[in-house]
Amino acid sequence: FLSDYVESEKENLIDAIESILNDKRDYADARLLQEMCRGERYGIDRLGTVTGVEKLTNQTLYRYYNELLATARIELFYCGSARQDRVETALCSAFAALPRGVVTACEPIRRVAAPAQPRYLTEEMDVTQGKLSMGWRCGTDDVPAMIMANLIFGGTSNAKLFLNVREKMSLCYYASSSYARSKGIMTVSSGIETKDFQKAHDEILHQLELVKQGQWEDWELQGALATMCSSLTSLSDSQGALENYCLGQTAIGAEDTPEDLMAALHQVTPERIRKAAQSCQLDTVFFLKGKEAATC
């Protein structure tokens, strides 16, 4: 942990953190989570902050490093043809020299209720395309139903956001939604003309209301299910993808295999989807608007 090396890596990390500004879509989505989850660990970007990096020294970094080796939970994933006992023996031997102490238990995932009134935040930059990011708190514990609700709403290219807000009404250059099951948060990312903010905002809410009311065609439901099942089936084509899936499951304390999740999705009823969608409460809206005389 030589000082020169640490200072060099700090500069690289700061460059990576600041580079998010080069992609305004990622920037708007990150700002949404920062504001929506302010005061929560979920609101901290995975790369940290420039201020946090600047405070690091080689001494403090080395202390954190040793603490990590001694107290962090370790999860080992193996994907291959070797017998389990052989893999366990090899890995236990490789990690036997680690200076392990008392392992720090992971903090339980904390869910937060949406405020009584949604929060609206706006930033202005020299961009021609505005970025509208919206976040909801999902109160349901019915994860398979919420996955389906999100897919019908905006999780696929056949979803309501894409077909209606983007294609039919031409209010967005792009519009999609995602659901973070571990945190119970659904977000929408969209690119719009600055002048169309209110129209796009209202129409996105309208499309979610249609899902809450169960107003979708059978082909929308079947298409969403087929898309998700195809994605889960394809996990076995890549060792890395399968390991990432297992790591995600472990992080939230779940043990569902891709096959388990597919089976659960097939059991979801329209009524369960409606109830899951109805648990979504708008929390925060972040709008990155273009300046009137934007040139880039």
PDB file of C-alpha atoms in Angstrom:
ATOM      1  CA  PHE A   1       0.000   0.000   0.000  1.00  0.00           C
ATOM      2  CA  LEU A   2       2.660   2.461  -1.085  1.00  0.00           C
ATOM      3  CA  SER A   3       1.484   6.050  -0.947  1.00  0.00           C
ATOM      4  CA  ASP A   4       2.262   6.740  -4.619  1.00  0.00           C
ATOM      5  CA  TYR A   5       0.241   3.737  -5.749  1.00  0.00           C
ATOM      6  CA  VAL A   6      -2.700   4.631  -3.531  1.00  0.00           C
ATOM      7  CA  GLU A   7      -2.745   8.241  -4.754  1.00  0.00           C
ATOM      8  CA  SER A   8      -2.655   7.038  -8.359  1.00  0.00           C
ATOM      9  CA  GLU A   9      -5.585   4.674  -7.810  1.00  0.00           C
ATOM     10  CA  LYS A  10      -7.498   7.413  -6.009  1.00  0.00           C
ATOM     11  CA  GLU A  11      -7.176   9.578  -9.124  1.00  0.00           C
ATOM     12  CA  ASN A  12      -8.427   6.700 -11.282  1.00  0.00           C
ATOM     13  CA  LEU A  13     -11.409   6.149  -9.009  1.00  0.00           C
ATOM     14  CA  ILE A  14     -12.284   9.845  -8.933  1.00  0.00           C
ATOM     15  CA  ASP A  15     -12.131   9.904 -12.739  1.00  0.00           C
ATOM     16  CA  ALA A  16     -14.512   6.933 -12.850  1.00  0.00           C
ATOM     17  CA  ILE A  17     -16.943   8.588 -10.437  1.00  0.00           C
ATOM     18  CA  GLU A  18     -16.926  11.861 -12.353  1.00  0.00           C
ATOM     19  CA  SER A  19     -17.242  10.140 -15.731  1.00  0.00           C
ATOM     20  CA  ILE A  20     -20.870   9.310 -15.013  1.00  0.00           C
ATOM     21  CA  LEU A  21     -21.625  12.841 -16.204  1.00  0.00           C
ATOM     22  CA  ASN A  22     -20.665  11.695 -19.694  1.00  0.00           C
ATOM     23  CA  ASP A  23     -23.768   9.515 -19.815  1.00  0.00           C
ATOM     24  CA  LYS A  24     -26.703  11.690 -18.849  1.00  0.00           C
ATOM     25  CA  ARG A  25     -29.077   8.717 -18.645  1.00  0.00           C
ATOM     26  CA  ASP A  26     -26.922   6.979 -16.062  1.00  0.00           C
ATOM     27  CA  TYR A  27     -26.410  10.271 -14.268  1.00  0.00           C
ATOM     28  CA  ALA A  28     -30.154  10.951 -13.965  1.00  0.00           C
ATOM     29  CA  ASP A  29     -30.862   7.406 -12.780  1.00  0.00           C
ATOM     30  CA  ALA A  30     -28.075   7.663 -10.205  1.00  0.00           C
ATOM     31  CA  ARG A  31     -29.305  11.033  -8.981  1.00  0.00           C
ATOM     32  CA  LEU A  32     -32.807   9.598  -8.587  1.00  0.00           C
ATOM     33  CA  LEU A  33     -31.562   6.870  -6.246  1.00  0.00           C
ATOM     34  CA  GLN A  34     -29.336   9.304  -4.351  1.00  0.00           C
ATOM     35  CA  GLU A  35     -32.292  11.534  -3.594  1.00  0.00           C
ATOM     36  CA  MET A  36     -34.885   8.801  -3.189  1.00  0.00           C
ATOM     37  CA  CYS A  37     -32.674   6.840  -0.786  1.00  0.00           C
ATOM     38  CA  ARG A  38     -30.923   9.733   0.925  1.00  0.00           C
ATOM     39  CA  GLY A  39     -29.795   8.586   4.363  1.00  0.00           C
ATOM     40  CA  GLU A  40     -29.874   4.926   3.269  1.00  0.00           C
ATOM     41  CA  ARG A  41     -26.910   2.855   2.164  1.00  0.00           C
ATOM     42  CA  TYR A  42     -28.784   2.020  -1.034  1.00  0.00           C
ATOM     43  CA  GLY A  43     -28.444   5.668  -2.037  1.00  0.00           C
ATOM     44  CA  ILE A  44     -24.634   5.506  -2.079  1.00  0.00           C
ATOM     45  CA  ASP A  45     -23.132   4.773  -5.474  1.00  0.00           C
ATOM     46  CA  ARG A  46     -21.074   1.585  -5.652  1.00  0.00           C
ATOM     47  CA  LEU A  47     -17.964   3.640  -6.494  1.00  0.00           C
ATOM     48  CA  GLY A  48     -18.497   5.947  -3.542  1.00  0.00           C
ATOM     49  CA  THR A  49     -18.096   9.721  -3.622  1.00  0.00           C
ATOM     50  CA  VAL A  50     -15.263  12.015  -4.617  1.00  0.00           C
ATOM     51  CA  THR A  51     -15.185  13.418  -1.084  1.00  0.00           C
ATOM     52  CA  GLY A  52     -14.905   9.937   0.388  1.00  0.00           C
ATOM     53  CA  VAL A  53     -12.083   8.983  -1.941  1.00  0.00           C
ATOM     54  CA  GLU A  54     -10.161  12.182  -1.221  1.00  0.00           C
ATOM     55  CA  LYS A  55     -10.179  11.396   2.504  1.00  0.00           C
ATOM     56  CA  LEU A  56      -8.467   8.037   2.012  1.00  0.00           C
ATOM     57  CA  THR A  57      -4.795   7.576   2.884  1.00  0.00           C
ATOM     58  CA  ASN A  58      -2.599   4.533   2.447  1.00  0.00           C
ATOM     59  CA  GLN A  59      -2.793   3.952   6.219  1.00  0.00           C
ATOM     60  CA  THR A  60      -6.599   4.098   6.429  1.00  0.00           C
ATOM     61  CA  LEU A  61      -6.941   1.992   3.295  1.00  0.00           C
ATOM     62  CA  TYR A  62      -4.644  -0.683   4.695  1.00  0.00           C
ATOM     63  CA  ARG A  63      -6.658  -0.731   7.921  1.00  0.00           C
ATOM     64  CA  TYR A  64      -9.895  -1.206   5.958  1.00  0.00           C
ATOM     65  CA  TYR A  65      -8.215  -3.937   3.933  1.00  0.00           C
ATOM     66  CA  ASN A  66      -7.241  -5.927   7.006  1.00  0.00           C
ATOM     67  CA  GLU A  67     -10.659  -5.432   8.544  1.00  0.00           C
ATOM     68  CA  LEU A  68     -12.251  -6.738   5.347  1.00  0.00           C
ATOM     69  CA  LEU A  69     -10.102  -9.879   5.331  1.00  0.00           C
ATOM     70  CA  ALA A  70     -10.838 -10.582   8.983  1.00  0.00           C
ATOM     71  CA  THR A  71     -14.536  -9.791   9.342  1.00  0.00           C
ATOM     72  CA  ALA A  72     -16.239  -9.808   5.936  1.00  0.00           C
ATOM     73  CA  ARG A  73     -18.601 -12.603   5.019  1.00  0.00           C
ATOM     74  CA  ILE A  74     -17.166 -14.840   2.300  1.00  0.00           C
ATOM     75  CA  GLU A  75     -19.284 -16.499  -0.366  1.00  0.00           C
ATOM     76  CA  LEU A  76     -17.668 -18.972  -2.752  1.00  0.00           C
ATOM     77  CA  PHE A  77     -19.332 -20.036  -5.987  1.00  0.00           C
ATOM     78  CA  TYR A  78     -18.102 -22.816  -8.217  1.00  0.00           C
ATOM     79  CA  CYS A  79     -19.491 -23.760 -11.608  1.00  0.00           C
ATOM     80  CA  GLY A  80     -17.914 -26.773 -13.258  1.00  0.00           C
ATOM     81  CA  SER A  81     -17.632 -30.568 -13.361  1.00  0.00           C
ATOM     82  CA  ALA A  82     -15.435 -31.247 -10.322  1.00  0.00           C
ATOM     83  CA  ARG A  83     -16.904 -33.034  -7.305  1.00  0.00           C
ATOM     84  CA  GLN A  84     -18.126 -30.790  -4.493  1.00  0.00           C
ATOM     85  CA  ASP A  85     -15.830 -32.323  -1.872  1.00  0.00           C
ATOM     86  CA  ARG A  86     -12.779 -31.746  -4.062  1.00  0.00           C
ATOM     87  CA  VAL A  87     -13.754 -28.102  -4.625  1.00  0.00           C
ATOM     88  CA  GLU A  88     -14.426 -27.543  -0.922  1.00  0.00           C
ATOM     89  CA  THR A  89     -11.070 -29.013   0.054  1.00  0.00           C
ATOM     90  CA  ALA A  90      -9.171 -26.894  -2.459  1.00  0.00           C
ATOM     91  CA  LEU A  91     -10.902 -23.659  -1.525  1.00  0.00           C
ATOM     92  CA  CYS A  92     -10.689 -24.195   2.221  1.00  0.00           C
ATOM     93  CA  SER A  93      -6.982 -24.889   1.845  1.00  0.00           C
ATOM     94  CA  ALA A  94      -6.459 -21.763  -0.283  1.00  0.00           C
ATOM     95  CA  PHE A  95      -8.210 -19.523   2.229  1.00  0.00           C
ATOM     96  CA  ALA A  96      -6.915 -21.178   5.384  1.00  0.00           C
ATOM     97  CA  ALA A  97      -4.210 -18.556   5.900  1.00  0.00           C
ATOM     98  CA  LEU A  98      -6.632 -15.634   5.982  1.00  0.00           C
ATOM     99  CA  PRO A  99      -6.507 -13.791   9.333  1.00  0.00           C
ATOM    100  CA  ARG A 100     -10.158 -14.435  10.106  1.00  0.00           C
ATOM    101  CA  GLY A 101     -11.805 -12.966  13.195  1.00  0.00           C
ATOM    102  CA  VAL A 102     -15.427 -12.494  14.176  1.00  0.00           C
ATOM    103  CA  VAL A 103     -17.450 -12.240  10.986  1.00  0.00           C
ATOM    104  CA  THR A 104     -19.635  -9.160  10.816  1.00  0.00           C
ATOM    105  CA  ALA A 105     -23.234 -10.058  10.089  1.00  0.00           C
ATOM    106  CA  CYS A 106     -24.843  -8.363   7.119  1.00  0.00           C
ATOM    107  CA  GLU A 107     -27.336  -5.691   8.032  1.00  0.00           C
ATOM    108  CA  PRO A 108     -30.910  -6.657   7.175  1.00  0.00           C
ATOM    109  CA  ILE A 109     -32.341  -5.007   4.102  1.00  0.00           C
ATOM    110  CA  ARG A 110     -34.327  -1.977   5.177  1.00  0.00           C
ATOM    111  CA  ARG A 111     -37.463  -0.998   3.331  1.00  0.00           C
ATOM    112  CA  VAL A 112     -38.727   2.553   3.611  1.00  0.00           C
ATOM    113  CA  ALA A 113     -42.233   3.834   2.979  1.00  0.00           C
ATOM    114  CA  ALA A 114     -42.846   6.514   0.364  1.00  0.00           C
ATOM    115  CA  PRO A 115     -43.477  10.061   1.647  1.00  0.00           C
ATOM    116  CA  ALA A 116     -47.022  11.385   1.836  1.00  0.00           C
ATOM    117  CA  GLN A 117     -46.259  13.574  -1.182  1.00  0.00           C
ATOM    118  CA  PRO A 118     -43.780  12.647  -3.924  1.00  0.00           C
ATOM    119  CA  ARG A 119     -40.568  14.661  -4.059  1.00  0.00           C
ATOM    120  CA  TYR A 120     -39.732  16.514  -7.282  1.00  0.00           C
ATOM    121  CA  LEU A 121     -36.178  17.581  -8.090  1.00  0.00           C
ATOM    122  CA  THR A 122     -34.863  19.308 -11.196  1.00  0.00           C
ATOM    123  CA  GLU A 123     -31.371  19.975 -12.477  1.00  0.00           C
ATOM    124  CA  GLU A 124     -30.419  21.913 -15.590  1.00  0.00           C
ATOM    125  CA  MET A 125     -27.622  21.123 -18.031  1.00  0.00           C
ATOM    126  CA  ASP A 126     -26.640  21.876 -21.614  1.00  0.00           C
ATOM    127  CA  VAL A 127     -28.455  18.903 -23.106  1.00  0.00           C
ATOM    128  CA  THR A 128     -31.017  18.745 -25.881  1.00  0.00           C
ATOM    129  CA  GLN A 129     -32.699  15.642 -24.475  1.00  0.00           C
ATOM    130  CA  GLY A 130     -34.175  15.787 -20.991  1.00  0.00           C
ATOM    131  CA  LYS A 131     -33.898  12.785 -18.689  1.00  0.00           C
ATOM    132  CA  LEU A 132     -36.921  11.883 -16.571  1.00  0.00           C
ATOM    133  CA  SER A 133     -36.336   9.331 -13.815  1.00  0.00           C
ATOM    134  CA  MET A 134     -39.106   8.243 -11.458  1.00  0.00           C
ATOM    135  CA  GLY A 135     -39.042   5.964  -8.408  1.00  0.00           C
ATOM    136  CA  TRP A 136     -41.740   4.051  -6.522  1.00  0.00           C
ATOM    137  CA  ARG A 137     -41.674   2.172  -3.224  1.00  0.00           C
ATOM    138  CA  CYS A 138     -43.312  -1.237  -3.608  1.00  0.00           C
ATOM    139  CA  GLY A 139     -45.051  -2.441  -0.460  1.00  0.00           C
ATOM    140  CA  THR A 140     -45.753  -5.984  -1.626  1.00  0.00           C
ATOM    141  CA  ASP A 141     -43.911  -9.104  -0.491  1.00  0.00           C
ATOM    142  CA  ASP A 142     -45.216 -11.015  -3.522  1.00  0.00           C
ATOM    143  CA  VAL A 143     -41.992 -10.858  -5.528  1.00  0.00           C
ATOM    144  CA  PRO A 144     -43.081 -13.025  -8.503  1.00  0.00           C
ATOM    145  CA  ALA A 145     -46.227 -10.921  -8.947  1.00  0.00           C
ATOM    146  CA  MET A 146     -44.244  -7.675  -8.718  1.00  0.00           C
ATOM    147  CA  ILE A 147     -41.757  -8.972 -11.287  1.00  0.00           C
ATOM    148  CA  MET A 148     -44.667  -9.592 -13.660  1.00  0.00           C
ATOM    149  CA  ALA A 149     -46.221  -6.192 -12.923  1.00  0.00           C
ATOM    150  CA  ASN A 150     -42.935  -4.483 -13.763  1.00  0.00           C
ATOM    151  CA  LEU A 151     -42.523  -6.474 -16.978  1.00  0.00           C
ATOM    152  CA  ILE A 152     -46.003  -5.538 -18.193  1.00  0.00           C
ATOM    153  CA  PHE A 153     -45.465  -1.913 -17.202  1.00  0.00           C
ATOM    154  CA  GLY A 154     -42.058  -1.232 -18.704  1.00  0.00           C
ATOM    155  CA  GLY A 155     -39.690  -4.170 -18.400  1.00  0.00           C
ATOM    156  CA  THR A 156     -39.721  -5.362 -22.013  1.00  0.00           C
ATOM    157  CA  SER A 157     -39.936  -4.034 -25.575  1.00  0.00           C
ATOM    158  CA  ASN A 158     -43.597  -5.114 -25.599  1.00  0.00           C
ATOM    159  CA  ALA A 159     -44.419  -3.295 -22.359  1.00  0.00           C
ATOM    160  CA  LYS A 160     -46.885  -0.453 -21.977  1.00  0.00           C
ATOM    161  CA  LEU A 161     -44.224   2.236 -21.631  1.00  0.00           C
ATOM    162  CA  PHE A 162     -42.510   1.254 -24.857  1.00  0.00           C
ATOM    163  CA  LEU A 163     -45.590   0.615 -26.969  1.00  0.00           C
ATOM    164  CA  ASN A 164     -47.661   3.547 -25.762  1.00  0.00           C
ATOM    165  CA  VAL A 165     -45.535   6.332 -24.308  1.00  0.00           C
ATOM    166  CA  ARG A 166     -42.723   5.870 -26.816  1.00  0.00           C
ATOM    167  CA  GLU A 167     -44.239   4.344 -29.955  1.00  0.00           C
ATOM    168  CA  LYS A 168     -47.848   5.543 -30.113  1.00  0.00           C
ATOM    169  CA  MET A 169     -47.538   8.924 -28.395  1.00  0.00           C
ATOM    170  CA  SER A 170     -43.895   9.703 -29.243  1.00  0.00           C
ATOM    171  CA  LEU A 171     -43.372  11.320 -25.842  1.00  0.00           C
ATOM    172  CA  CYS A 172     -40.084   9.551 -25.108  1.00  0.00           C
ATOM    173  CA  TYR A 173     -36.943   8.640 -26.987  1.00  0.00           C
ATOM    174  CA  TYR A 174     -36.750   5.657 -24.655  1.00  0.00           C
ATOM    175  CA  ALA A 175     -38.743   4.513 -21.632  1.00  0.00           C
ATOM    176  CA  SER A 176     -38.278   1.433 -19.486  1.00  0.00           C
ATOM    177  CA  SER A 177     -38.797   0.301 -15.922  1.00  0.00           C
ATOM    178  CA  SER A 178     -36.825  -1.918 -13.574  1.00  0.00           C
ATOM    179  CA  TYR A 179     -37.612  -3.588 -10.261  1.00  0.00           C
ATOM    180  CA  ALA A 180     -35.074  -4.084  -7.455  1.00  0.00           C
ATOM    181  CA  ARG A 181     -36.632  -6.926  -5.487  1.00  0.00           C
ATOM    182  CA  SER A 182     -34.138  -6.688  -2.636  1.00  0.00           C
ATOM    183  CA  LYS A 183     -35.077  -3.096  -1.878  1.00  0.00           C
ATOM    184  CA  GLY A 184     -38.696  -3.078  -3.010  1.00  0.00           C
ATOM    185  CA  ILE A 185     -38.106  -0.240  -5.461  1.00  0.00           C
ATOM    186  CA  MET A 186     -39.341   0.217  -9.025  1.00  0.00           C
ATOM    187  CA  THR A 187     -37.824   2.910 -11.233  1.00  0.00           C
ATOM    188  CA  VAL A 188     -38.526   4.339 -14.671  1.00  0.00           C
ATOM    189  CA  SER A 189     -35.825   5.773 -16.918  1.00  0.00           C
ATOM    190  CA  SER A 190     -36.839   7.884 -19.915  1.00  0.00           C
ATOM    191  CA  GLY A 191     -35.476  10.440 -22.354  1.00  0.00           C
ATOM    192  CA  ILE A 192     -37.826  13.252 -23.346  1.00  0.00           C
ATOM    193  CA  GLU A 193     -38.029  16.739 -24.798  1.00  0.00           C
ATOM    194  CA  THR A 194     -37.872  19.235 -21.956  1.00  0.00           C
ATOM    195  CA  LYS A 195     -41.172  20.790 -23.054  1.00  0.00           C
ATOM    196  CA  ASP A 196     -42.909  17.381 -22.788  1.00  0.00           C
ATOM    197  CA  PHE A 197     -42.114  16.829 -19.103  1.00  0.00           C
ATOM    198  CA  GLN A 198     -45.686  17.069 -17.803  1.00  0.00           C
ATOM    199  CA  LYS A 199     -47.202  15.032 -20.628  1.00  0.00           C
ATOM    200  CA  ALA A 200     -44.628  12.268 -20.279  1.00  0.00           C
ATOM    201  CA  HIS A 201     -44.845  12.309 -16.480  1.00  0.00           C
ATOM    202  CA  ASP A 202     -48.645  12.025 -16.546  1.00  0.00           C
ATOM    203  CA  GLU A 203     -48.697   9.325 -19.207  1.00  0.00           C
ATOM    204  CA  ILE A 204     -46.153   7.180 -17.362  1.00  0.00           C
ATOM    205  CA  LEU A 205     -48.360   7.370 -14.274  1.00  0.00           C
ATOM    206  CA  HIS A 206     -51.395   6.559 -16.421  1.00  0.00           C
ATOM    207  CA  GLN A 207     -49.772   3.422 -17.824  1.00  0.00           C
ATOM    208  CA  LEU A 208     -48.957   2.232 -14.304  1.00  0.00           C
ATOM    209  CA  GLU A 209     -52.549   2.919 -13.291  1.00  0.00           C
ATOM    210  CA  LEU A 210     -53.695   0.636 -16.117  1.00  0.00           C
ATOM    211  CA  VAL A 211     -51.539  -2.148 -14.663  1.00  0.00           C
ATOM    212  CA  LYS A 212     -53.000  -1.475 -11.219  1.00  0.00           C
ATOM    213  CA  GLN A 213     -56.489  -1.853 -12.691  1.00  0.00           C
ATOM    214  CA  GLY A 214     -55.577  -5.040 -14.539  1.00  0.00           C
ATOM    215  CA  GLN A 215     -56.103  -3.445 -17.928  1.00  0.00           C
ATOM    216  CA  TRP A 216     -53.830  -5.452 -20.169  1.00  0.00           C
ATOM    217  CA  GLU A 217     -54.311  -7.949 -22.962  1.00  0.00           C
ATOM    218  CA  ASP A 218     -53.518 -11.628 -22.582  1.00  0.00           C
ATOM    219  CA  TRP A 219     -50.688 -11.304 -25.092  1.00  0.00           C
ATOM    220  CA  GLU A 220     -49.053  -8.684 -22.869  1.00  0.00           C
ATOM    221  CA  LEU A 221     -49.082 -11.084 -19.922  1.00  0.00           C
ATOM    222  CA  GLN A 222     -47.868 -14.033 -21.948  1.00  0.00           C
ATOM    223  CA  GLY A 223     -45.179 -11.959 -23.640  1.00  0.00           C
ATOM    224  CA  ALA A 224     -43.875 -10.710 -20.302  1.00  0.00           C
ATOM    225  CA  LEU A 225     -43.786 -14.251 -18.924  1.00  0.00           C
ATOM    226  CA  ALA A 226     -42.045 -15.620 -22.011  1.00  0.00           C
ATOM    227  CA  THR A 227     -39.416 -12.881 -21.913  1.00  0.00           C
ATOM    228  CA  MET A 228     -38.582 -13.491 -18.262  1.00  0.00           C
ATOM    229  CA  CYS A 229     -38.480 -17.257 -18.634  1.00  0.00           C
ATOM    230  CA  SER A 230     -36.232 -16.969 -21.681  1.00  0.00           C
ATOM    231  CA  SER A 231     -33.864 -14.777 -19.683  1.00  0.00           C
ATOM    232  CA  LEU A 232     -33.789 -17.251 -16.801  1.00  0.00           C
ATOM    233  CA  THR A 233     -33.277 -20.211 -19.128  1.00  0.00           C
ATOM    234  CA  SER A 234     -30.339 -18.506 -20.842  1.00  0.00           C
ATOM    235  CA  LEU A 235     -28.481 -18.162 -17.519  1.00  0.00           C
ATOM    236  CA  SER A 236     -27.170 -21.695 -17.893  1.00  0.00           C
ATOM    237  CA  ASP A 237     -25.427 -20.665 -21.131  1.00  0.00           C
ATOM    238  CA  SER A 238     -22.937 -18.564 -19.194  1.00  0.00           C
ATOM    239  CA  GLN A 239     -21.064 -19.553 -16.059  1.00  0.00           C
ATOM    240  CA  GLY A 240     -20.585 -15.892 -15.178  1.00  0.00           C
ATOM    241  CA  ALA A 241     -24.275 -15.114 -15.548  1.00  0.00           C
ATOM    242  CA  LEU A 242     -25.241 -18.099 -13.426  1.00  0.00           C
ATOM    243  CA  GLU A 243     -22.766 -17.132 -10.709  1.00  0.00           C
ATOM    244  CA  ASN A 244     -24.064 -13.541 -10.734  1.00  0.00           C
ATOM    245  CA  TYR A 245     -27.596 -14.833 -10.312  1.00  0.00           C
ATOM    246  CA  CYS A 246     -26.564 -17.002  -7.355  1.00  0.00           C
ATOM    247  CA  LEU A 247     -24.651 -14.119  -5.784  1.00  0.00           C
ATOM    248  CA  GLY A 248     -27.722 -11.903  -6.082  1.00  0.00           C
ATOM    249  CA  GLN A 249     -29.873 -14.550  -4.441  1.00  0.00           C
ATOM    250  CA  THR A 250     -27.377 -14.984  -1.619  1.00  0.00           C
ATOM    251  CA  ALA A 251     -27.187 -11.237  -1.032  1.00  0.00           C
ATOM    252  CA  ILE A 252     -30.921 -11.067  -0.297  1.00  0.00           C
ATOM    253  CA  GLY A 253     -31.070 -14.340   1.616  1.00  0.00           C
ATOM    254  CA  ALA A 254     -32.963 -16.220  -1.082  1.00  0.00           C
ATOM    255  CA  GLU A 255     -32.265 -19.706  -2.385  1.00  0.00           C
ATOM    256  CA  ASP A 256     -34.511 -19.881  -5.443  1.00  0.00           C
ATOM    257  CA  THR A 257     -32.894 -21.470  -8.465  1.00  0.00           C
ATOM    258  CA  PRO A 258     -33.780 -20.092 -11.921  1.00  0.00           C
ATOM    259  CA  GLU A 259     -36.084 -23.073 -12.293  1.00  0.00           C
ATOM    260  CA  ASP A 260     -37.774 -22.295  -8.967  1.00  0.00           C
ATOM    261  CA  LEU A 261     -38.374 -18.697 -10.024  1.00  0.00           C
ATOM    262  CA  MET A 262     -39.779 -19.762 -13.392  1.00  0.00           C
ATOM    263  CA  ALA A 263     -42.187 -22.125 -11.679  1.00  0.00           C
ATOM    264  CA  ALA A 264     -43.271 -19.345  -9.302  1.00  0.00           C
ATOM    265  CA  LEU A 265     -43.845 -16.947 -12.202  1.00  0.00           C
ATOM    266  CA  HIS A 266     -46.090 -19.448 -13.945  1.00  0.00           C
ATOM    267  CA  GLN A 267     -48.275 -19.572 -10.829  1.00  0.00           C
ATOM    268  CA  VAL A 268     -48.857 -15.805 -10.726  1.00  0.00           C
ATOM    269  CA  THR A 269     -52.467 -14.790 -11.351  1.00  0.00           C
ATOM    270  CA  PRO A 270     -53.755 -11.498 -12.809  1.00  0.00           C
ATOM    271  CA  GLU A 271     -55.246 -10.638  -9.408  1.00  0.00           C
ATOM    272  CA  ARG A 272     -51.859 -11.013  -7.723  1.00  0.00           C
ATOM    273  CA  ILE A 273     -50.277  -8.777 -10.366  1.00  0.00           C
ATOM    274  CA  ARG A 274     -52.903  -6.092  -9.765  1.00  0.00           C
ATOM    275  CA  LYS A 275     -52.400  -6.218  -6.000  1.00  0.00           C
ATOM    276  CA  ALA A 276     -48.629  -6.026  -6.367  1.00  0.00           C
ATOM    277  CA  ALA A 277     -48.877  -3.007  -8.685  1.00  0.00           C
ATOM    278  CA  GLN A 278     -51.346  -1.317  -6.347  1.00  0.00           C
ATOM    279  CA  SER A 279     -48.726  -1.407  -3.577  1.00  0.00           C
ATOM    280  CA  CYS A 280     -46.469   0.940  -5.583  1.00  0.00           C
ATOM    281  CA  GLN A 281     -46.368   4.496  -4.256  1.00  0.00           C
ATOM    282  CA  LEU A 282     -44.550   7.266  -6.107  1.00  0.00           C
ATOM    283  CA  ASP A 283     -41.603   8.436  -4.017  1.00  0.00           C
ATOM    284  CA  THR A 284     -39.322  10.689  -6.070  1.00  0.00           C
ATOM    285  CA  VAL A 285     -39.197  12.271  -9.522  1.00  0.00           C
ATOM    286  CA  PHE A 286     -35.870  13.567 -10.860  1.00  0.00           C
ATOM    287  CA  PHE A 287     -35.769  15.629 -14.042  1.00  0.00           C
ATOM    288  CA  LEU A 288     -32.563  16.586 -15.814  1.00  0.00           C
ATOM    289  CA  LYS A 289     -33.770  19.358 -18.095  1.00  0.00           C
ATOM    290  CA  GLY A 290     -32.039  21.037 -20.968  1.00  0.00           C
ATOM    291  CA  LYS A 291     -31.205  24.711 -20.976  1.00  0.00           C
ATOM    292  CA  GLU A 292     -33.266  26.784 -23.343  1.00  0.00           C
ATOM    293  CA  ALA A 293     -30.276  27.405 -25.579  1.00  0.00           C
ATOM    294  CA  ALA A 294     -28.756  23.913 -25.286  1.00  0.00           C
ATOM    295  CA  THR A 295     -26.158  23.149 -27.940  1.00  0.00           C
ATOM    296  CA  CYS A 296     -25.132  19.586 -27.151  1.00  0.00           C
TER     297      CYS A 296
END
